[in-house]
Short mmCIF file of C-alpha atoms and ligand atoms in Angstrom, two decimals:
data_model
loop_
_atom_site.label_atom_id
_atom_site.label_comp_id
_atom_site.label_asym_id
_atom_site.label_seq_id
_atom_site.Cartn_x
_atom_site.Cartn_y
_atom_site.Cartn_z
CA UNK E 349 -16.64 57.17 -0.71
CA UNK E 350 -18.97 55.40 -3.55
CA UNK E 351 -19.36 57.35 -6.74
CA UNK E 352 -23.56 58.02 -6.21
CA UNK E 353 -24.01 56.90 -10.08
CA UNK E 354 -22.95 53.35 -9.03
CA UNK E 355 -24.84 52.38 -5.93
CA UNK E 356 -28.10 51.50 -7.14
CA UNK E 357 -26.24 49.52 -9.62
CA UNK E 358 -24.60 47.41 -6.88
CA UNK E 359 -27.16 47.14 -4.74
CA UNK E 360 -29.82 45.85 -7.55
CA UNK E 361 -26.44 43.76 -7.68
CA UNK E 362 -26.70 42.33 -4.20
CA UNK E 363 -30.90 41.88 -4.22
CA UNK E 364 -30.89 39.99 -7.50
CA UNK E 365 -28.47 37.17 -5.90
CA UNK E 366 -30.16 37.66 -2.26
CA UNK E 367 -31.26 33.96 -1.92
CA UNK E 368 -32.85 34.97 1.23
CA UNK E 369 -30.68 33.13 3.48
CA UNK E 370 -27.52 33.49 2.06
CA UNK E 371 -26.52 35.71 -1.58
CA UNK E 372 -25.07 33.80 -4.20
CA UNK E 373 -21.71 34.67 -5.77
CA UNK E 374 -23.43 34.25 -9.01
CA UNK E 375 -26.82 32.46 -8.76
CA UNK E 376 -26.36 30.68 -12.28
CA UNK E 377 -22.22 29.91 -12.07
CA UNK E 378 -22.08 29.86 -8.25
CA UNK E 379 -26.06 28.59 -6.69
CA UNK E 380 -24.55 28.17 -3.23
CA UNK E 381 -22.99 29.73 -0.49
CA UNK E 382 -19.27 30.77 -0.57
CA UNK E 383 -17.29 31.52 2.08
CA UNK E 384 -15.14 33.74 1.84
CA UNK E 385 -17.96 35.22 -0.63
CA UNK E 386 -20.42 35.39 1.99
CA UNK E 387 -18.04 37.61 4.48
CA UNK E 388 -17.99 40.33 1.27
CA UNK E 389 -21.76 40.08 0.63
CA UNK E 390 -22.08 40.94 4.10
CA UNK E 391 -19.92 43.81 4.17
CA UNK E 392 -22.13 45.15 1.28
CA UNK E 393 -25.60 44.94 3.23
CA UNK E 394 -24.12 46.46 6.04
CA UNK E 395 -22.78 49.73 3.36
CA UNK E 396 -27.29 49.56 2.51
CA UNK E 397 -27.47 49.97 6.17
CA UNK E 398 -29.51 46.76 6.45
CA UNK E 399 -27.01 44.73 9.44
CA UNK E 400 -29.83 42.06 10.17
CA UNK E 401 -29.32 40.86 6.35
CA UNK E 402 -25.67 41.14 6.73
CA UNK E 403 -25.96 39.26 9.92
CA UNK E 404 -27.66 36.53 8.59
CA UNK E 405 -25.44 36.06 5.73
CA UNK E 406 -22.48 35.50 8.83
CA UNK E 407 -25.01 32.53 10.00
CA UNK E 408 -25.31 31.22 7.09
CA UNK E 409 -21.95 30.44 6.44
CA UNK E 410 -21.55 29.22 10.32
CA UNK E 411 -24.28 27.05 9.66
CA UNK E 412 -21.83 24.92 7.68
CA UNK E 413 -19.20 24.57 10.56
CA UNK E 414 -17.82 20.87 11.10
CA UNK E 415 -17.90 19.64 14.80
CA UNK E 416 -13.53 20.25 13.95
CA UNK E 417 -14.19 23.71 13.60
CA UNK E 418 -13.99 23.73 10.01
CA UNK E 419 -15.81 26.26 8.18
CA UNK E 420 -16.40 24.79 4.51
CA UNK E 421 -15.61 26.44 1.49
CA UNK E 422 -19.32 26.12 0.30
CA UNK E 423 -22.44 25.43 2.12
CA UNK E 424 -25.02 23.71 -0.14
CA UNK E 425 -28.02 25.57 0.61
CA UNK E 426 -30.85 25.10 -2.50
CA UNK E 427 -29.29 21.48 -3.52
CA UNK E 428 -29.64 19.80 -5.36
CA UNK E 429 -28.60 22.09 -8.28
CA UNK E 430 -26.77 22.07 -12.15
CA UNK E 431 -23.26 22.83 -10.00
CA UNK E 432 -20.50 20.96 -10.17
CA UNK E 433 -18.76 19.42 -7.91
CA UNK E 434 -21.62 19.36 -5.98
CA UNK E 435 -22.74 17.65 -2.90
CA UNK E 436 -22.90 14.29 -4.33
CA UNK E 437 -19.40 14.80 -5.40
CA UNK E 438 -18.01 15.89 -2.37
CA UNK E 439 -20.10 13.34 0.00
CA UNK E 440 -19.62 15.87 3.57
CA UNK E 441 -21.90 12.54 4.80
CA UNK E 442 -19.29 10.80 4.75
CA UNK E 443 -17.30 12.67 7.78
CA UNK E 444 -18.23 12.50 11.20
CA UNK E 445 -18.18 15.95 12.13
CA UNK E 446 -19.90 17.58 9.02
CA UNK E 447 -23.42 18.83 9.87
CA UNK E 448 -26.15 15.52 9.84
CA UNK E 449 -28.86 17.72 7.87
CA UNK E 450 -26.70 20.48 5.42
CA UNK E 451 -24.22 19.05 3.10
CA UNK E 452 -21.22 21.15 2.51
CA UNK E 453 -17.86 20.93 0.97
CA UNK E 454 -14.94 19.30 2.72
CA UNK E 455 -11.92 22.17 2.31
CA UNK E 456 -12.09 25.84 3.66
CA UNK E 457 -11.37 29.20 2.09
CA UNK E 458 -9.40 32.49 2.94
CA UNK E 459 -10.75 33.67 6.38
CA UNK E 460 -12.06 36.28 6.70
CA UNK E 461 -15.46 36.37 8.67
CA UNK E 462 -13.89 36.65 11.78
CA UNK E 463 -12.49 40.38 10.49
CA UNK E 464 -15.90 40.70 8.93
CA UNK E 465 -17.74 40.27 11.90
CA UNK E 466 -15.47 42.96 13.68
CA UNK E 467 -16.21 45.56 10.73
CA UNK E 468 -19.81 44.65 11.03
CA UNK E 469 -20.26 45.11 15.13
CA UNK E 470 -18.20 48.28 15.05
CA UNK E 471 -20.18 49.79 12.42
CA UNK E 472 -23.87 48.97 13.60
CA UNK E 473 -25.36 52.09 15.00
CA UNK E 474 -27.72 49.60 17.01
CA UNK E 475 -24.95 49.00 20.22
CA UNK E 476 -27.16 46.75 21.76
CA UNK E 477 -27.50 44.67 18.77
CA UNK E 478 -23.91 44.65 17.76
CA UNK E 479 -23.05 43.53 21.37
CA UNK E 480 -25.33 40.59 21.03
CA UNK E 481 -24.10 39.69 17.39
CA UNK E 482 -20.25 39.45 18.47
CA UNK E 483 -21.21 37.36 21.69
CA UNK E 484 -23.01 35.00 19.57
CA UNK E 485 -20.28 34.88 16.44
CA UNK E 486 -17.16 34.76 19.28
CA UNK E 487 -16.61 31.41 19.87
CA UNK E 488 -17.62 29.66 16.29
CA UNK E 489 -15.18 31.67 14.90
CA UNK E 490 -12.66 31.35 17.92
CA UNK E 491 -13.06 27.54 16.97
CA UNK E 492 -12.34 27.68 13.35
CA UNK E 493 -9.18 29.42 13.94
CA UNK E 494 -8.46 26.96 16.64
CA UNK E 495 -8.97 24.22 13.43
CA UNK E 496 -6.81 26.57 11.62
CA UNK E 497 -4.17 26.73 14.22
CA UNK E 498 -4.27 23.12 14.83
CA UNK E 499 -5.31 20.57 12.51
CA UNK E 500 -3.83 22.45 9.45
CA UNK E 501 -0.51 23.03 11.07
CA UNK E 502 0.57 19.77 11.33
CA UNK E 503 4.16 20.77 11.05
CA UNK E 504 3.82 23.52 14.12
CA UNK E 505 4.72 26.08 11.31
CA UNK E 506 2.35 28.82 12.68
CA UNK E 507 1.05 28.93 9.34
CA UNK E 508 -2.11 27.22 8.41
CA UNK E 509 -1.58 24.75 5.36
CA UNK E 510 -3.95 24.38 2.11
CA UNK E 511 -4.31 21.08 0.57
CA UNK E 512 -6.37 22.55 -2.44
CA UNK E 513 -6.08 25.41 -4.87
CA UNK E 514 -9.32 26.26 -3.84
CA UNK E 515 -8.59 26.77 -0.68
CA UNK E 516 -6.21 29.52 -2.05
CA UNK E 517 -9.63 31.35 -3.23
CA UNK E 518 -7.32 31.80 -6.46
CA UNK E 519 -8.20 28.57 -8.35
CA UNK E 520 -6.02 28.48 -10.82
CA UNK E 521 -3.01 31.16 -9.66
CA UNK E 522 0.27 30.29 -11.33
CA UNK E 523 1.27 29.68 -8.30
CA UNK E 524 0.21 26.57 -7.91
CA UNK E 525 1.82 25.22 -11.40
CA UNK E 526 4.45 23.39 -10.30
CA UNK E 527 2.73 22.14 -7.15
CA UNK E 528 -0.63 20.93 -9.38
CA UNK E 529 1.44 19.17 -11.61
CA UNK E 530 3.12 16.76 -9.39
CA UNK E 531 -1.08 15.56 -8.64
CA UNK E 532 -1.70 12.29 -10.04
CA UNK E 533 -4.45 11.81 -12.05
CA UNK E 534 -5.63 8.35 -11.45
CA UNK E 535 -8.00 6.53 -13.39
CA UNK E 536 -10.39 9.56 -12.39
CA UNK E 537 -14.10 8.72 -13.21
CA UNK E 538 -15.76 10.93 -15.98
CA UNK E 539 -17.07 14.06 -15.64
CA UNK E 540 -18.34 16.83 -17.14
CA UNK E 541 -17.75 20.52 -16.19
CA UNK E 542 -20.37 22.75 -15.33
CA UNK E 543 -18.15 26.32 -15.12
CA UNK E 544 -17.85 26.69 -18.93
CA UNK E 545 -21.50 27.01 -19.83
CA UNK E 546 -22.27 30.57 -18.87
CA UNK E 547 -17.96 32.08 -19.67
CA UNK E 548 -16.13 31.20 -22.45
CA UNK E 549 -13.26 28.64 -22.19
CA UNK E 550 -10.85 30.84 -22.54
CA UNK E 551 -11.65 32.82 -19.12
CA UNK E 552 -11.56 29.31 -17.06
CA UNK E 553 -8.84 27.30 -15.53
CA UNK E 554 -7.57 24.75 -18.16
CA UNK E 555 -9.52 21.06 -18.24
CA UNK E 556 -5.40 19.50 -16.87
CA UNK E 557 -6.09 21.84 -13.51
CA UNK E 558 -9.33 20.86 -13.35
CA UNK E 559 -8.75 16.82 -13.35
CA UNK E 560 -6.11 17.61 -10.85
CA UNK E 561 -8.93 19.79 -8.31
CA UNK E 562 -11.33 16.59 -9.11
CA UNK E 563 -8.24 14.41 -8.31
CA UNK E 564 -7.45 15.99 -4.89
CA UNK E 565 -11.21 15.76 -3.83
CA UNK E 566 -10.90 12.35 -4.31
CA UNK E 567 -8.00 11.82 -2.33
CA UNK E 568 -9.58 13.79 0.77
CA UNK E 569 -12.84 11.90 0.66
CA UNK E 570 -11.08 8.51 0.75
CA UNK E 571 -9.67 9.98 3.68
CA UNK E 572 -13.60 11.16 4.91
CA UNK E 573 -11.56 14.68 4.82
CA UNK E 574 -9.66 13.40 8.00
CA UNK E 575 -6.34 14.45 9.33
CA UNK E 576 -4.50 11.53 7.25
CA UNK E 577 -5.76 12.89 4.07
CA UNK E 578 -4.12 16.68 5.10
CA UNK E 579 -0.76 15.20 6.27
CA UNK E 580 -0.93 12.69 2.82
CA UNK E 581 -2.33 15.60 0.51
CA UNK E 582 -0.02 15.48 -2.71
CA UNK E 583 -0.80 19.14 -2.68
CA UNK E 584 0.40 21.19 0.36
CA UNK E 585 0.75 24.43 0.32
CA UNK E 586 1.36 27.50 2.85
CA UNK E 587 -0.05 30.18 0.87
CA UNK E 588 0.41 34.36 2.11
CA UNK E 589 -2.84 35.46 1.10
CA UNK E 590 -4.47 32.90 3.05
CA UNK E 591 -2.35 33.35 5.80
CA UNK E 592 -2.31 36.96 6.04
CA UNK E 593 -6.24 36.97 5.75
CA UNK E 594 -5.60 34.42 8.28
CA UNK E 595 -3.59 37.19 11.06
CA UNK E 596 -5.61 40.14 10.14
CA UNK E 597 -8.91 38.06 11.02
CA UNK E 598 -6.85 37.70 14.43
CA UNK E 599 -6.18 40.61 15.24
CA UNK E 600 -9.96 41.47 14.88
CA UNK E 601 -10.25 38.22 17.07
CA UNK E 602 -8.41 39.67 19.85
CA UNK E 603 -10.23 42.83 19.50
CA UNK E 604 -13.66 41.35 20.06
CA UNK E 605 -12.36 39.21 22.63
CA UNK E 606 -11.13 42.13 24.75
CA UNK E 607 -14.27 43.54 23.88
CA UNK E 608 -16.43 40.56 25.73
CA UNK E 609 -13.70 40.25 28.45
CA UNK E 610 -12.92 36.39 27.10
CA UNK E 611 -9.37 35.55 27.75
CA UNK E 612 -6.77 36.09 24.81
CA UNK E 613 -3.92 34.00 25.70
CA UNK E 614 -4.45 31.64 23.15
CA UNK E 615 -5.44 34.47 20.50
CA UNK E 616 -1.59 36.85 21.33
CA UNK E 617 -0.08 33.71 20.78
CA UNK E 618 -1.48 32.89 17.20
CA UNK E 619 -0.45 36.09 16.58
CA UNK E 620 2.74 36.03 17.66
CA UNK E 621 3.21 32.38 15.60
CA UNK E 622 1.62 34.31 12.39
CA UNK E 623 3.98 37.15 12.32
CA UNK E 624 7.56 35.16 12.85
CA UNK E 625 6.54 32.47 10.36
CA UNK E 626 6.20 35.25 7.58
CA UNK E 627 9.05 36.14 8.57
CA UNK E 628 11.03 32.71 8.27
CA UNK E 629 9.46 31.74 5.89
CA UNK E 630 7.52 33.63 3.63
CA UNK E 631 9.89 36.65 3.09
CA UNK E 632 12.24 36.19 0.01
CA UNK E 633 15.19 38.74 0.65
CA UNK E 634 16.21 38.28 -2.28
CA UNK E 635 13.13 38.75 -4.53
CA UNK E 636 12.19 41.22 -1.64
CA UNK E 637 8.65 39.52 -1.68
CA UNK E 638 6.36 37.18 0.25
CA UNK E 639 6.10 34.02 -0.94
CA UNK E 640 4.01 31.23 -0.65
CA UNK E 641 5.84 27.77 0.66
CA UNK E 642 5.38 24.18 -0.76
CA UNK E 643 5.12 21.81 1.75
CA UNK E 644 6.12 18.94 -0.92
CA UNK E 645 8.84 20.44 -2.36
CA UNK E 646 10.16 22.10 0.83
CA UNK E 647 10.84 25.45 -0.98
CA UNK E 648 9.37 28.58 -1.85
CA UNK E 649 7.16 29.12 -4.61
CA UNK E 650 8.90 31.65 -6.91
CA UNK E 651 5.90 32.92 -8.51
CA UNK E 652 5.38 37.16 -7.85
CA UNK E 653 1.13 37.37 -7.38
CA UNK E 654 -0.64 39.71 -5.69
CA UNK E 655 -1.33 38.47 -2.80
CA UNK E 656 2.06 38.72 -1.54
CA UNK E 657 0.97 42.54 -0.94
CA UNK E 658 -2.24 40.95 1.75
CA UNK E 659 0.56 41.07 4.04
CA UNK E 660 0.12 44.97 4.14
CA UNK E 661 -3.60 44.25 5.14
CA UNK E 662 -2.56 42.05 7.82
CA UNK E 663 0.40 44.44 8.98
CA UNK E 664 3.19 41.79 8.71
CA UNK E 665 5.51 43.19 6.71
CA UNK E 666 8.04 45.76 8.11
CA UNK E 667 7.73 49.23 7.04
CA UNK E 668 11.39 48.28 4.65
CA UNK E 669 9.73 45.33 2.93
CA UNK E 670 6.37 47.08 2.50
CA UNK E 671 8.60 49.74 0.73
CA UNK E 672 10.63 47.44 -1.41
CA UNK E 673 7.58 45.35 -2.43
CA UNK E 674 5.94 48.77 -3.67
CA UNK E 675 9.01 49.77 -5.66
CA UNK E 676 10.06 46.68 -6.85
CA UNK E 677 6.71 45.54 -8.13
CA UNK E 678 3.10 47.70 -7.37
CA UNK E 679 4.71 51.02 -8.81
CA UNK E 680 6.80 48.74 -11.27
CA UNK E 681 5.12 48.87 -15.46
CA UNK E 682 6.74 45.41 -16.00
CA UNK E 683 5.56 43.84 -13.15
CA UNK E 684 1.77 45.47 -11.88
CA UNK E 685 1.93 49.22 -12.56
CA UNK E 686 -0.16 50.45 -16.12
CA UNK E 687 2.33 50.54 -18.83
CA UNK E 688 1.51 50.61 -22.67
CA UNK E 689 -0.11 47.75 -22.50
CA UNK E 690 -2.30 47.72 -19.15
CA UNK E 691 -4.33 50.56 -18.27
CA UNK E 692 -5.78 49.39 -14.62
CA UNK E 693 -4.29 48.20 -11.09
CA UNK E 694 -4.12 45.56 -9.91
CA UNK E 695 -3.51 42.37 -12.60
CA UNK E 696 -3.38 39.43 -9.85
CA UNK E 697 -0.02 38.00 -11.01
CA UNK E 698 2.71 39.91 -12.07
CA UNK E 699 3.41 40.73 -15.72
CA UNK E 700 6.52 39.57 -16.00
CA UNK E 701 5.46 36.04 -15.03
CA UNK E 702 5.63 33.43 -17.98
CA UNK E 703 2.29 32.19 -16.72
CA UNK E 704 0.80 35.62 -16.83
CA UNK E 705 -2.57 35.16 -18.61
CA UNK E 706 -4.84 38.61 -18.77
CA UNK E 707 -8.20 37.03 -18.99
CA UNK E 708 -7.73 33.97 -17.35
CA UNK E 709 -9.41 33.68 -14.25
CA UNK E 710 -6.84 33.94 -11.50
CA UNK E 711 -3.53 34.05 -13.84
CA UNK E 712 -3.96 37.50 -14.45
CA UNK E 713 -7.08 39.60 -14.35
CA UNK E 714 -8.00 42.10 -12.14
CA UNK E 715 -10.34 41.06 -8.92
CA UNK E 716 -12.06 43.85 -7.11
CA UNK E 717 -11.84 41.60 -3.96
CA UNK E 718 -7.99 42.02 -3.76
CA UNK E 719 -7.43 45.44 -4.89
CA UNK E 720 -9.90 46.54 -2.19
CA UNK E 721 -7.78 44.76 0.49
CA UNK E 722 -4.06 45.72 -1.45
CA UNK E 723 -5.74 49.66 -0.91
CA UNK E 724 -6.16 49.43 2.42
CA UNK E 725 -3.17 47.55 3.03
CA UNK E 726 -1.19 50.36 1.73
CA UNK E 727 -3.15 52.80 3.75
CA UNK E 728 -2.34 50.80 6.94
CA UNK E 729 1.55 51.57 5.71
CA UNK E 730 1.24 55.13 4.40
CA UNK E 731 0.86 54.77 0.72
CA UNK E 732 -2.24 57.09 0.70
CA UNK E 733 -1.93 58.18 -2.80
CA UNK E 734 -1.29 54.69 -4.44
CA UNK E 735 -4.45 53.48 -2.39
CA UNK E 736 -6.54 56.07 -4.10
CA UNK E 737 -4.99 55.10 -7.51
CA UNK E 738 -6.07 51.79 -7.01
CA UNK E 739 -9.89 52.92 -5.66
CA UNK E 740 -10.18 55.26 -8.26
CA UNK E 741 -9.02 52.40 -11.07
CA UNK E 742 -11.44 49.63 -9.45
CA UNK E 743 -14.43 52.56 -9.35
CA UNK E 744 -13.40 53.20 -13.35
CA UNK E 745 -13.55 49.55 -14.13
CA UNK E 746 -17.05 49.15 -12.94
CA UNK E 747 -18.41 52.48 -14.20
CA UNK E 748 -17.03 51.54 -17.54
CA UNK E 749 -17.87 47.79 -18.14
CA UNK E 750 -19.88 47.34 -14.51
CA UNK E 751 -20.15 44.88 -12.16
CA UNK E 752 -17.92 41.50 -13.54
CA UNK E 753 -16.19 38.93 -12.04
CA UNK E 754 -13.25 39.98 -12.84
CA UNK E 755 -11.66 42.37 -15.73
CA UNK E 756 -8.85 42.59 -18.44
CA UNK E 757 -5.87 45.19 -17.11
CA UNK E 758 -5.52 45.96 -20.38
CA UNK E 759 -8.60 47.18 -22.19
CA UNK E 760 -10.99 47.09 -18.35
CA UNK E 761 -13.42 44.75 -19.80
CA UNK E 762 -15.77 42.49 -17.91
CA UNK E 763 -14.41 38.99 -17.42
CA UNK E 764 -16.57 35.86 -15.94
CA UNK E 765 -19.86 36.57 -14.56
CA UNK E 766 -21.58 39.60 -14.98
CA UNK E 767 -23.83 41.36 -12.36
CA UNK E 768 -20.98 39.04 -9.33
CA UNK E 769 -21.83 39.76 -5.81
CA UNK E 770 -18.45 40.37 -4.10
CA UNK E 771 -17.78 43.08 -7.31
CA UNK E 772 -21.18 45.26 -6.30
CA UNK E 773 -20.55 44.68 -2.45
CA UNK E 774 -16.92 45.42 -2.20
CA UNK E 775 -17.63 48.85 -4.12
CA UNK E 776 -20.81 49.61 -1.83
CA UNK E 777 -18.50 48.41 1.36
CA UNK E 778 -15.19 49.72 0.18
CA UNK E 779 -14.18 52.51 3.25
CA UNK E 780 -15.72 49.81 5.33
CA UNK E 781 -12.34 47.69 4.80
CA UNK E 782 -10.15 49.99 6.31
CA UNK E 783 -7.72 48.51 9.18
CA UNK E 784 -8.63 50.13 12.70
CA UNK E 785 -4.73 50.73 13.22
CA UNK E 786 -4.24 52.48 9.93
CA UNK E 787 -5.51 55.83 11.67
C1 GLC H 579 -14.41 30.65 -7.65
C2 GLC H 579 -13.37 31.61 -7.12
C3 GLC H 579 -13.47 31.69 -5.62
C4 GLC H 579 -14.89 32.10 -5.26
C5 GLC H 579 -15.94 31.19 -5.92
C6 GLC H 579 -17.35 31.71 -5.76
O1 GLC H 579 -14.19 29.37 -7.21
O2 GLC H 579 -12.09 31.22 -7.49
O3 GLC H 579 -12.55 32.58 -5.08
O4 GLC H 579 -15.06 32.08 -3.89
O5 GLC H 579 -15.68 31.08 -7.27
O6 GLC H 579 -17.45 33.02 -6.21
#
């Protein structure tokens, strides 16, 4: 349930970044189309009860897909523009199978359209329209999964591999410290950053990461973004939040594919891969966490962030691990819980982490994105009143300081961009997140 006092906020929200045919994250900081942005915008027109504008936002971001399967990480709609790295950076020309007439990025981000598009056809009160919606989403998003399944498991891990940060959605997470800086630099030509014009400094990823997310751009173009440049990737990573956004978009698969009587073989048996490999590899027994696994270093990443609890969302954990992980850590005051010096769920890395940073971006801060899929993971598992803690933090944070980018645990203030899509839709769309198996 949204407070009343804050949806007009979050819709005026939503319509000042409605570009028409997609809604920018930000439309000064982030002009184009995100993915992973674009499946939360469209939760949030479907909460104003307008599904056309939610449905176009899904075919906007389809619009991008490579002949691969691949659904880019942004879609440069309204380019040229002051972002950077923009299209000319990131040269999508030079690929065979990226779109002749739309230039786009060449990496992906977490997936989650393909649960979006579920939420979206179960909740449209117009049945026909729904119906028509999930035939025509079905088998673009069957085929990025298939990309995901294929061409970034080159190892047959079941898990699907990242060769950028960004791919993480979490930029600049601690976790990817040690795996960043093994990057070389290169003689890398000079740039200038566009992030740091509209946020302070101290808020963005440090100028190091940033020469290293150039640096791995460059390395994938030389490789026109093929299947040498994955397998060669200095940065390879197997990350849980990606992966578990990853099996819970599955399972919504196999729904809509029962649903239009297509065959699901091939979608049981991604699912079946996804759950054993967080098993074998992913679960720490010994930290009694998930964690994400480097691919270079052939080792888990010992680094406690929040997205180890996604796996809740996805259902992969056991109902034991989802215990310990909420004792050891979410009700813990050293590690996520409010202590004397937090006051709001849920800081994206864990206190107690030396590279814990409170306003930095993705080393710390609280993103309404991830505490609105940590609620309803913990709803899927039975950890009702926790879940409302966290709803009832994340609806405190944006009546008190509104809709940011992201927010300091310790005082709640706004962080980044003010007046961010994903903040406004996620609180309009918020019940809408909730796992069909959880009741
Ligand atoms: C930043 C965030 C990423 C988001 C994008 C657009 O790159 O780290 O998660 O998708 O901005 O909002």
């Amino acid at each position: 349930m949204i407070h009343q006092d804050l949806r007009p906020a979050a819709e005026e929200v939503l319509r000042r970044n409605d570009r028409g045919a997609f809604t920018a994250p930000s439309p000064r900081q982030y002009p184009h189309l995100w993915l992973w942005d674009a499946g939360f915008a469209a939760l949030g027109w479907a909460a104003l009860g307008d599904f056309e504008r939610a449905y176009r936002e899904i075919r906007a971001a389809l619009r991008g897909q490579w002949r691969n399967g691949m659904l880019p990480h942004v879609v440069f709609y309204e380019w040229p523009s002051a972002y950077f790295p923009g299209a000319d950076v990131w040269r999508s020309d030079l690929a065979a199978e990226a779109p002749a007439e739309l230039p786009t990025s060449g990496i992906t981000q977490p997936p989650v359209l393909a649960f979006v598009v579920e939420i979206l056809t179960r909740h449209d009160p117009d049945r026909g329209r729904a119906a028509a919606f999930r035939r025509e989403a079905f088998p673009a998003l069957r085929a990025y999964h298939r990309w995901l399944h294929i061409l970034r498991d080159p190892q047959g891990m079941g898990l699907s591999l990242l060769v950028h940060p960004w791919e993480s959605g979490m930029d600049n997470s601690p976790l990817w410290d040690a795996a960043l800086a093994r990057v070389p630099v290169g003689d890398l030509p000079p740039y200038r950053r566009a992030d740091a014009r509209w946020v302070p400094e101290e808020q963005r990823p440090r100028s190091a990461d940033y020469d290293r997310f150039l640096a791995l751009i460059l390395h994938l173009r030389s490789h026109c973004y093929g299947e040498s440049g994955v397998r060669t990737s200095p940065f390879r990573v197997y990350d849980v939040l990606f992966n578990a956004l990853r099996h819970r978009s599955e399972e919504a698969l196999l729904a809509m594919a029962t649903a239009l009587g297509e065959p699901t073989g091939e979608i049981e048996g991604w699912l079946a891969q996804g759950r054993a490999a967080f098993q074998a590899y992913l679960w720490d027994p010994a930290r009694e966490f998930f964690l994400d696994w480097d691919a270079v270093a052939e080792a888990r990443i010992p680094v406690i962030a929040a997205g180890g609890f996604l796996a809740l969302y996805a259902g992969l954990a056991t109902p034991e691990q989802a215990r310990e992980m909420v004792a050891r850590y979410l009700t813990n005051p050293e590690a996520f819980a409010p202590d004397g010096g937090t006051r709001y769920r849920v800081p994206t890395v864990s206190k107690a982490e030396p590279g814990w940073e409170p306003r930095r971006y993705w080393r710390g801060p609280i993103w309404i994105n991830l505490n609105a899929l940590i609620a309803h993971g913990l709803r899927r598992y039975g950890f009702t009143d926790l879940a409302e803690q966290i709803r009832a933090d994340t609806f405190a944070l944006v009546a008190r300081s509104g809709f940011w980018e992201y927010y300091d645990p310790r005082t709640g203030e706004g962080l980044g961009i003010e007046g961010f899509t994903w903040s406004a839709a996620l609180i309009l769309a918020w019940d809408l997140l909730e796992v069909p198996e959880t009741r």
